[in-house]
């Protein structure tokens, strides 16, 4: 900490394995040097530096630290080890208020952070904390949880970088336009953006296909179409469009929970009226029923998708019964999203599904129905490179290039080599900002 190291010194040198940088060329290097939390050299340049600490990868593979671009960490920590999609039967699932005191809220966050460190996750988006949930059932999403985040942030306790979206309605519920407008105009907390960046706002547009609550243009087999969740004096559609516009006017990143094609369409129309605002791209969370045409238009306005192939795997049969066979077959268009070059993040939505991204990527391979090195690298970029873009932070994280932060996941085997379940690959070490926050051999 005292004084800047000389130019030929490094704090940490990784060598002896395969280091997948995920730079634009997909370069693989054999060494990486870190100084003051930043990558200062790779390959031969790195091996020339004198390092205070060396880490022999012993044939393992290093990738950029994983970034789960949609993960409810406070809720995950409060519920752990119980996930919604798990062996835990419904009567054993936690219910009601999960956290009561500030200490319990901080404990929930710390528990989540330990778990994420074990999984090689070095960044995530907490999608929705704010006054809309102050009376919420679980206690995991209200203003008090924001305070817990800020306390731990200011104490320097984080082992993962956090992007946080504010919430001015209920999680998975309704929001009132007037309350939203009051909320979006309140100032954001002052934070170190490298560790806790409050980038924008989460808006819930609709429900989910299995419940026939996704807002769709063609009716479900039962004749219904789902509906919007926002509320206002001039109707739901006005309230929804106005919330998006207000957030854009305030320079906020807008993340909309939208599963039905109608919800996505209305989001797109607002974005197309006033494109390219704010510092981080706007995006649709879930997007189960996005059409190929909508995916292309999202790319054209610089917006993206945060999707959950593992939830698709869990709910496919259930949703199919509600959607009818043709629409179910076209649902979860991950292939179109990736092939079109649209910003796409593969996320867990934990604690709905497991936060284990390895399981999520295996589900992605199954959804794409292919397994080759190119596809695997594309998927790995969807949990590293694209999430950094979604965070508006790709200039300083998401790849292992010189100048970027040293956030690294070391894996026992190369996840880009086809033929083996990614979930079977052990996580050996997690490094955040040049500091080891998890080591399997400790
Ligand atoms: Zn969610």
Coordinates of C-alpha atoms and ligand atoms in Angstrom, one line a residue:
X1 CA 0.0 0.0 0.0
X2 CA 2.9 2.4 0.7
X3 CA 4.3 3.9 -2.4
X4 CA 3.9 2.8 -6.1
X5 CA 5.8 -0.3 -7.0
X6 CA 8.6 0.1 -9.6
X7 CA 7.8 -0.5 -13.2
X8 CA 9.5 -3.9 -13.2
X9 CA 7.6 -5.2 -10.2
X10 CA 4.2 -6.9 -9.8
X11 CA 2.2 -7.8 -6.8
X12 CA 1.0 -11.1 -8.3
X13 CA 2.0 -13.2 -11.3
X14 CA -0.2 -16.0 -12.6
X15 CA 1.6 -18.5 -14.8
X16 CA 1.7 -22.2 -15.7
X17 CA -1.7 -22.5 -17.3
X18 CA -4.1 -21.4 -20.0
X19 CA -5.4 -17.8 -19.5
X20 CA -8.4 -17.0 -21.6
X21 CA -8.4 -13.2 -21.9
X22 CA -11.7 -13.0 -23.9
X23 CA -10.3 -9.9 -25.7
X24 CA -11.7 -9.2 -29.1
X25 CA -9.4 -11.8 -30.7
X26 CA -10.0 -14.4 -28.1
X27 CA -6.3 -14.4 -27.2
X28 CA -5.0 -17.1 -24.8
X29 CA -1.9 -16.2 -22.9
X30 CA 0.3 -18.2 -20.5
X31 CA 1.0 -15.5 -17.9
X32 CA -0.6 -12.4 -16.3
X33 CA 0.8 -9.8 -14.0
X34 CA -1.1 -7.7 -11.5
X35 CA -0.2 -4.5 -9.8
X36 CA -2.4 -2.5 -7.4
X37 CA -5.5 -4.5 -8.5
X38 CA -4.9 -4.0 -12.3
X39 CA -3.5 -6.2 -15.0
X40 CA -0.2 -4.6 -16.0
X41 CA 1.2 -7.2 -18.4
X42 CA 0.3 -10.6 -20.1
X43 CA 2.4 -13.3 -21.7
X44 CA 6.2 -12.8 -22.0
X45 CA 5.9 -9.2 -20.7
X46 CA 4.4 -10.5 -17.5
X47 CA 7.0 -13.2 -17.0
X48 CA 9.7 -10.5 -17.2
X49 CA 8.4 -8.7 -14.1
X50 CA 9.5 -9.5 -10.6
X51 CA 6.5 -10.5 -8.6
X52 CA 5.9 -10.3 -4.8
X53 CA 3.6 -13.4 -5.1
X54 CA 3.4 -16.0 -7.8
X55 CA 0.6 -18.4 -8.5
X56 CA 1.3 -21.5 -10.5
X57 CA -1.9 -22.5 -12.3
X58 CA -0.5 -26.0 -12.6
X59 CA -2.3 -26.5 -15.9
X60 CA -5.5 -24.9 -14.9
X61 CA -7.5 -22.4 -16.9
X62 CA -8.1 -18.8 -15.9
X63 CA -11.0 -16.7 -17.2
X64 CA -12.3 -13.2 -16.4
X65 CA -14.2 -13.3 -13.1
X66 CA -17.8 -14.2 -13.7
X67 CA -20.4 -11.5 -13.7
X68 CA -24.0 -12.6 -13.0
X69 CA -26.0 -9.7 -14.5
X70 CA -29.2 -10.6 -12.7
X71 CA -28.9 -12.0 -9.3
X72 CA -30.9 -11.1 -6.1
X73 CA -27.9 -11.4 -3.7
X74 CA -29.7 -10.1 -0.6
X75 CA -32.6 -12.5 -1.1
X76 CA -30.2 -15.4 -2.0
X77 CA -28.2 -14.8 1.2
X78 CA -31.4 -14.6 3.3
X79 CA -32.8 -17.8 1.8
X80 CA -29.6 -19.9 1.4
X81 CA -29.4 -22.8 1.0
X82 CA -33.0 -22.8 -0.3
X83 CA -33.6 -22.1 -4.0
X84 CA -37.0 -22.0 -5.6
X85 CA -36.0 -24.5 -8.3
X86 CA -34.4 -27.2 -6.0
X87 CA -35.1 -30.4 -4.1
X88 CA -36.5 -28.3 -1.2
X89 CA -40.2 -29.1 -1.1
X90 CA -42.6 -26.2 -0.9
X91 CA -43.5 -26.7 2.8
X92 CA -39.8 -26.5 3.7
X93 CA -39.2 -23.3 1.7
X94 CA -38.5 -20.2 3.8
X95 CA -41.5 -17.8 3.8
X96 CA -42.6 -14.5 5.4
X97 CA -40.1 -12.0 6.6
X98 CA -36.5 -13.4 6.2
X99 CA -34.5 -10.5 7.7
X100 CA -35.6 -8.3 10.6
X101 CA -32.5 -6.3 11.8
X102 CA -29.6 -4.5 10.1
X103 CA -27.3 -7.2 11.4
X104 CA -29.5 -9.9 9.7
X105 CA -29.4 -7.9 6.5
X106 CA -25.7 -7.5 6.5
X107 CA -25.4 -11.2 7.3
X108 CA -27.5 -12.1 4.3
X109 CA -25.2 -10.0 2.0
X110 CA -22.1 -11.5 3.5
X111 CA -23.4 -15.0 3.2
X112 CA -24.2 -14.3 -0.5
X113 CA -20.8 -12.9 -1.1
X114 CA -19.0 -16.0 0.4
X115 CA -21.1 -18.2 -1.9
X116 CA -20.4 -16.1 -5.0
X117 CA -16.7 -16.1 -4.2
X118 CA -16.8 -19.9 -4.1
X119 CA -18.4 -19.8 -7.6
X120 CA -15.8 -17.6 -9.2
X121 CA -18.4 -14.7 -9.4
X122 CA -16.7 -11.3 -9.0
X123 CA -19.5 -9.0 -10.1
X124 CA -23.3 -9.1 -10.2
X125 CA -26.3 -6.9 -10.7
X126 CA -28.7 -6.6 -7.7
X127 CA -31.9 -6.0 -9.7
X128 CA -34.3 -4.0 -7.6
X129 CA -33.8 -2.5 -4.1
X130 CA -35.8 0.5 -3.0
X131 CA -38.8 2.1 -1.2
X132 CA -41.4 0.2 -3.3
X133 CA -40.5 -2.9 -1.2
X134 CA -40.3 -1.2 2.2
X135 CA -43.5 -3.1 3.3
X136 CA -42.5 -6.2 1.2
X137 CA -43.0 -9.7 2.6
X138 CA -39.4 -10.8 2.7
X139 CA -37.7 -7.6 3.9
X140 CA -35.0 -8.3 1.3
X141 CA -35.6 -5.5 -1.1
X142 CA -36.5 -2.3 0.8
X143 CA -34.6 0.8 1.7
X144 CA -33.1 -0.8 4.8
X145 CA -31.4 -3.4 2.5
X146 CA -30.0 -0.5 0.5
X147 CA -28.6 0.9 3.8
X148 CA -27.0 -2.5 4.6
X149 CA -25.4 -2.4 1.2
X150 CA -24.1 1.1 1.8
X151 CA -22.8 0.2 5.3
X152 CA -20.8 -2.8 4.0
X153 CA -19.7 -0.9 0.9
X154 CA -18.3 2.0 3.0
X155 CA -16.6 -0.5 5.3
X156 CA -14.8 -2.0 2.4
X157 CA -16.3 -5.4 3.1
X158 CA -17.3 -6.4 -0.5
X159 CA -15.8 -9.4 -2.2
X160 CA -17.8 -8.8 -5.4
X161 CA -18.5 -5.7 -7.4
X162 CA -22.2 -4.7 -7.4
X163 CA -24.3 -2.9 -10.0
X164 CA -27.6 -2.0 -8.3
X165 CA -31.0 -1.0 -9.8
X166 CA -33.4 1.0 -7.7
X167 CA -37.0 -0.1 -7.4
X168 CA -40.0 2.2 -7.0
X169 CA -42.7 -0.4 -7.1
X170 CA -43.1 -3.9 -5.8
X171 CA -40.8 -6.8 -6.9
X172 CA -42.8 -8.8 -9.4
X173 CA -45.8 -6.6 -8.7
X174 CA -47.5 -3.3 -9.4
X175 CA -45.9 0.1 -9.4
X176 CA -47.7 3.5 -9.2
X177 CA -46.6 6.1 -11.7
X178 CA -46.8 9.0 -9.1
X179 CA -44.6 7.1 -6.6
X180 CA -42.2 6.1 -9.4
X181 CA -41.9 9.7 -10.5
X182 CA -41.2 10.9 -6.9
X183 CA -38.6 8.1 -6.5
X184 CA -36.7 8.5 -9.7
X185 CA -36.1 12.1 -8.9
X186 CA -34.5 11.4 -5.5
X187 CA -30.7 11.5 -5.5
X188 CA -28.7 8.4 -5.7
X189 CA -26.2 7.5 -2.9
X190 CA -22.6 8.6 -3.2
X191 CA -20.5 5.4 -3.8
X192 CA -17.3 4.2 -5.3
X193 CA -18.5 3.2 -8.7
X194 CA -15.9 0.4 -9.0
X195 CA -17.6 -1.5 -6.1
X196 CA -21.2 -0.3 -5.9
X197 CA -22.7 1.4 -8.9
X198 CA -26.3 2.4 -8.7
X199 CA -26.8 2.6 -12.5
X200 CA -30.5 2.7 -13.0
X201 CA -34.0 1.4 -12.3
X202 CA -35.9 -1.8 -12.5
X203 CA -39.5 -1.7 -13.9
X204 CA -41.8 -4.7 -13.8
X205 CA -43.8 -4.8 -17.0
X206 CA -45.6 -8.1 -16.8
X207 CA -45.5 -11.6 -15.3
X208 CA -44.3 -14.9 -16.7
X209 CA -45.5 -17.3 -19.5
X210 CA -46.2 -20.3 -17.2
X211 CA -48.8 -18.3 -15.3
X212 CA -50.2 -16.7 -18.6
X213 CA -49.3 -13.3 -17.1
X214 CA -46.7 -12.4 -19.8
X215 CA -48.4 -9.6 -21.9
X216 CA -48.7 -11.1 -25.4
X217 CA -50.0 -9.9 -28.7
X218 CA -51.7 -13.2 -29.7
X219 CA -54.0 -14.6 -27.0
X220 CA -53.1 -17.7 -25.0
X221 CA -55.2 -20.8 -25.7
X222 CA -57.6 -19.8 -23.0
X223 CA -58.2 -16.4 -24.8
X224 CA -56.5 -14.2 -22.4
X225 CA -53.4 -12.0 -23.2
X226 CA -51.8 -11.2 -19.8
X227 CA -51.5 -7.5 -18.8
X228 CA -49.2 -4.8 -17.7
X229 CA -48.3 -4.3 -14.1
X230 CA -47.7 -0.5 -13.9
X231 CA -50.6 1.6 -12.7
X232 CA -51.6 5.3 -13.2
X233 CA -54.5 7.7 -13.7
X234 CA -54.2 7.4 -17.5
X235 CA -54.1 3.6 -17.6
X236 CA -51.4 0.9 -17.5
X237 CA -49.9 1.5 -20.9
X238 CA -49.5 5.2 -20.3
X239 CA -47.9 4.5 -16.9
X240 CA -45.5 2.0 -18.4
X241 CA -44.4 4.2 -21.2
X242 CA -44.1 7.2 -18.9
X243 CA -42.0 5.3 -16.4
X244 CA -39.5 4.4 -19.1
X245 CA -39.5 8.0 -20.5
X246 CA -39.0 9.5 -17.0
X247 CA -36.1 7.2 -16.3
X248 CA -34.5 8.0 -19.6
X249 CA -34.9 11.8 -19.0
X250 CA -33.1 11.3 -15.7
X251 CA -30.2 9.6 -17.4
X252 CA -30.9 6.3 -15.7
X253 CA -30.2 2.8 -17.1
X254 CA -33.6 1.1 -17.6
X255 CA -34.0 -2.6 -17.0
X256 CA -37.5 -3.9 -17.7
X257 CA -38.8 -7.2 -16.5
X258 CA -40.7 -8.2 -19.7
X259 CA -41.5 -11.7 -20.8
X260 CA -44.3 -11.2 -23.4
X261 CA -43.8 -9.8 -26.8
X262 CA -46.2 -6.9 -26.2
X263 CA -44.3 -5.7 -23.2
X264 CA -41.0 -5.9 -25.1
X265 CA -42.7 -4.1 -28.1
X266 CA -43.8 -1.1 -26.0
X267 CA -40.3 -0.8 -24.3
X268 CA -38.7 -0.8 -27.8
X269 CA -41.1 1.9 -29.1
X270 CA -40.1 4.2 -26.3
X271 CA -36.4 3.5 -26.8
X272 CA -36.7 4.0 -30.6
X273 CA -38.3 7.4 -29.9
X274 CA -35.3 8.5 -27.8
X275 CA -32.3 6.3 -28.4
X276 CA -28.8 6.2 -26.8
X277 CA -29.1 7.9 -23.4
X278 CA -27.3 7.3 -20.2
X279 CA -24.0 5.6 -19.6
X280 CA -25.1 2.0 -19.6
X281 CA -27.3 0.1 -22.1
X282 CA -30.9 -0.4 -21.4
X283 CA -32.2 -4.0 -21.4
X284 CA -35.0 -6.4 -21.1
X285 CA -34.8 -9.0 -18.3
X286 CA -36.1 -12.5 -19.3
X287 CA -37.5 -11.7 -22.8
X288 CA -38.9 -15.3 -23.0
X289 CA -41.1 -14.4 -26.0
X290 CA -39.0 -11.9 -27.9
X291 CA -39.3 -12.2 -31.7
X292 CA -36.3 -12.2 -34.1
X293 CA -37.5 -8.9 -35.4
X294 CA -37.6 -7.4 -31.9
X295 CA -34.1 -8.8 -31.2
X296 CA -32.7 -7.0 -34.3
X297 CA -34.4 -3.7 -33.2
X298 CA -33.0 -4.0 -29.7
X299 CA -29.5 -4.3 -31.2
X300 CA -30.2 -1.3 -33.5
X301 CA -31.0 0.9 -30.4
X302 CA -28.0 -0.4 -28.5
X303 CA -30.1 -2.2 -26.0
X304 CA -29.8 -5.8 -24.7
X305 CA -31.2 -8.8 -23.0
X306 CA -30.6 -10.5 -19.6
X307 CA -31.8 -14.1 -20.0
X308 CA -32.0 -17.3 -17.9
X309 CA -31.6 -20.5 -19.9
X310 CA -31.7 -22.5 -16.7
X311 CA -35.2 -21.1 -15.8
X312 CA -36.2 -22.0 -19.3
X313 CA -35.1 -25.6 -18.7
X314 CA -37.0 -25.7 -15.4
X315 CA -40.3 -24.2 -16.8
X316 CA -40.3 -25.3 -20.5
X317 CA -43.0 -28.1 -20.0
X318 CA -45.1 -25.9 -17.7
X319 CA -44.9 -22.9 -20.0
X320 CA -45.6 -25.0 -23.1
X321 CA -49.0 -26.0 -21.8
X322 CA -50.0 -22.3 -21.5
X323 CA -48.3 -21.1 -24.7
X324 CA -49.3 -23.8 -27.2
X325 CA -46.7 -25.8 -29.1
X326 CA -45.7 -23.3 -31.8
X327 CA -45.0 -20.4 -29.5
X328 CA -43.3 -22.6 -26.9
X329 CA -40.9 -23.9 -29.6
X330 CA -40.0 -20.3 -30.5
X331 CA -39.6 -19.2 -26.8
X332 CA -36.2 -18.4 -25.2
X333 CA -34.5 -17.4 -28.5
X334 CA -31.0 -17.5 -27.2
X335 CA -29.6 -18.6 -30.5
X336 CA -31.1 -15.5 -32.3
X337 CA -29.8 -13.2 -29.5
X338 CA -26.2 -14.4 -29.8
X339 CA -26.2 -14.8 -33.6
X340 CA -27.5 -11.3 -34.1
X341 CA -24.7 -9.8 -32.0
X342 CA -27.2 -8.2 -29.6
X343 CA -25.9 -7.5 -26.1
X344 CA -27.0 -10.7 -24.2
X345 CA -26.2 -11.7 -20.7
X346 CA -26.8 -15.2 -19.3
X347 CA -27.9 -14.8 -15.7
X348 CA -29.2 -16.9 -12.9
X349 CA -32.0 -14.8 -11.3
X350 CA -30.9 -16.6 -8.1
X351 CA -32.5 -17.5 -5.7
X352 CA -35.0 -18.6 -8.3
X353 CA -32.4 -20.9 -9.9
X354 CA -29.0 -21.7 -8.6
X355 CA -26.4 -19.0 -8.8
X356 CA -24.0 -21.6 -10.2
X357 CA -23.2 -20.2 -13.6
X358 CA -21.7 -23.5 -14.7
X359 CA -25.1 -25.2 -14.4
X360 CA -26.6 -22.2 -16.3
X361 CA -24.1 -22.6 -19.2
X362 CA -24.8 -26.3 -19.4
X363 CA -28.5 -25.4 -19.7
X364 CA -27.5 -22.9 -22.4
X365 CA -25.7 -25.6 -24.4
X366 CA -28.8 -27.8 -24.1
X367 CA -31.1 -24.9 -25.2
X368 CA -28.8 -24.3 -28.2
X369 CA -28.6 -28.0 -28.8
X370 CA -24.9 -27.8 -29.7
X371 CA -21.5 -28.3 -28.0
X372 CA -18.3 -27.0 -29.7
X373 CA -15.5 -24.7 -28.6
X374 CA -16.9 -21.7 -30.5
X375 CA -20.3 -22.0 -28.9
X376 CA -18.7 -22.5 -25.4
X377 CA -16.6 -19.4 -25.9
X378 CA -19.7 -17.4 -27.0
X379 CA -21.5 -18.6 -23.8
X380 CA -18.6 -17.8 -21.6
X381 CA -18.5 -14.3 -23.0
X382 CA -22.2 -13.9 -22.0
X383 CA -21.2 -14.3 -18.3
X384 CA -18.1 -12.1 -18.5
X385 CA -17.8 -9.7 -21.5
X386 CA -21.4 -8.8 -22.1
X387 CA -22.3 -8.3 -18.5
X388 CA -19.5 -5.7 -18.2
X389 CA -21.0 -4.0 -21.2
X390 CA -24.4 -4.2 -19.5
X391 CA -22.8 -2.5 -16.5
X392 CA -21.5 0.3 -18.7
X393 CA -18.1 -0.9 -17.4
X394 CA -16.5 -2.7 -20.3
X395 CA -13.6 -0.1 -20.4
X396 CA -12.3 -1.5 -17.1
X397 CA -13.6 -5.0 -16.5
X398 CA -15.0 -8.1 -18.2
X399 CA -11.7 -9.3 -20.0
X400 CA -8.2 -10.1 -18.9
X401 CA -6.5 -7.3 -20.8
X402 CA -3.8 -4.9 -19.7
X403 CA -5.3 -1.9 -17.8
X404 CA -8.4 -3.8 -16.6
X405 CA -9.1 -4.9 -13.1
X406 CA -7.6 -8.2 -12.0
X407 CA -10.9 -10.1 -11.5
X408 CA -10.2 -13.7 -12.3
X409 CA -11.7 -17.1 -11.9
X410 CA -9.3 -20.1 -12.0
X411 CA -10.9 -23.3 -13.1
X412 CA -9.6 -26.9 -12.8
X413 CA -10.2 -27.5 -16.5
X414 CA -10.8 -25.4 -19.6
X415 CA -14.6 -24.8 -19.9
X416 CA -14.2 -24.0 -23.6
X417 CA -13.3 -27.5 -24.4
X418 CA -16.3 -29.4 -25.6
X419 CA -17.6 -32.8 -24.5
X420 CA -17.7 -32.3 -20.7
X421 CA -20.3 -30.8 -18.5
X422 CA -19.2 -27.3 -17.3
X423 CA -20.8 -28.1 -14.0
X424 CA -18.2 -30.8 -13.5
X425 CA -15.3 -28.4 -13.6
X426 CA -14.0 -27.3 -10.2
X427 CA -13.4 -23.7 -9.2
X428 CA -9.9 -23.4 -7.8
X429 CA -9.6 -19.7 -7.0
X430 CA -11.4 -16.4 -7.2
X431 CA -9.5 -13.2 -7.4
X432 CA -11.1 -9.8 -7.1
X433 CA -9.1 -6.6 -7.6
X434 CA -5.9 -8.7 -7.5
X435 CA -6.9 -10.2 -4.1
X436 CA -7.8 -13.9 -3.6
X437 CA -11.3 -14.0 -2.0
X438 CA -11.6 -17.8 -2.4
X439 CA -9.2 -20.7 -2.8
X440 CA -10.3 -24.3 -2.9
X441 CA -7.1 -25.6 -1.2
X442 CA -7.5 -23.3 1.9
Ligands
LIG1 ZN1 -35.2 -11.4 -10.9

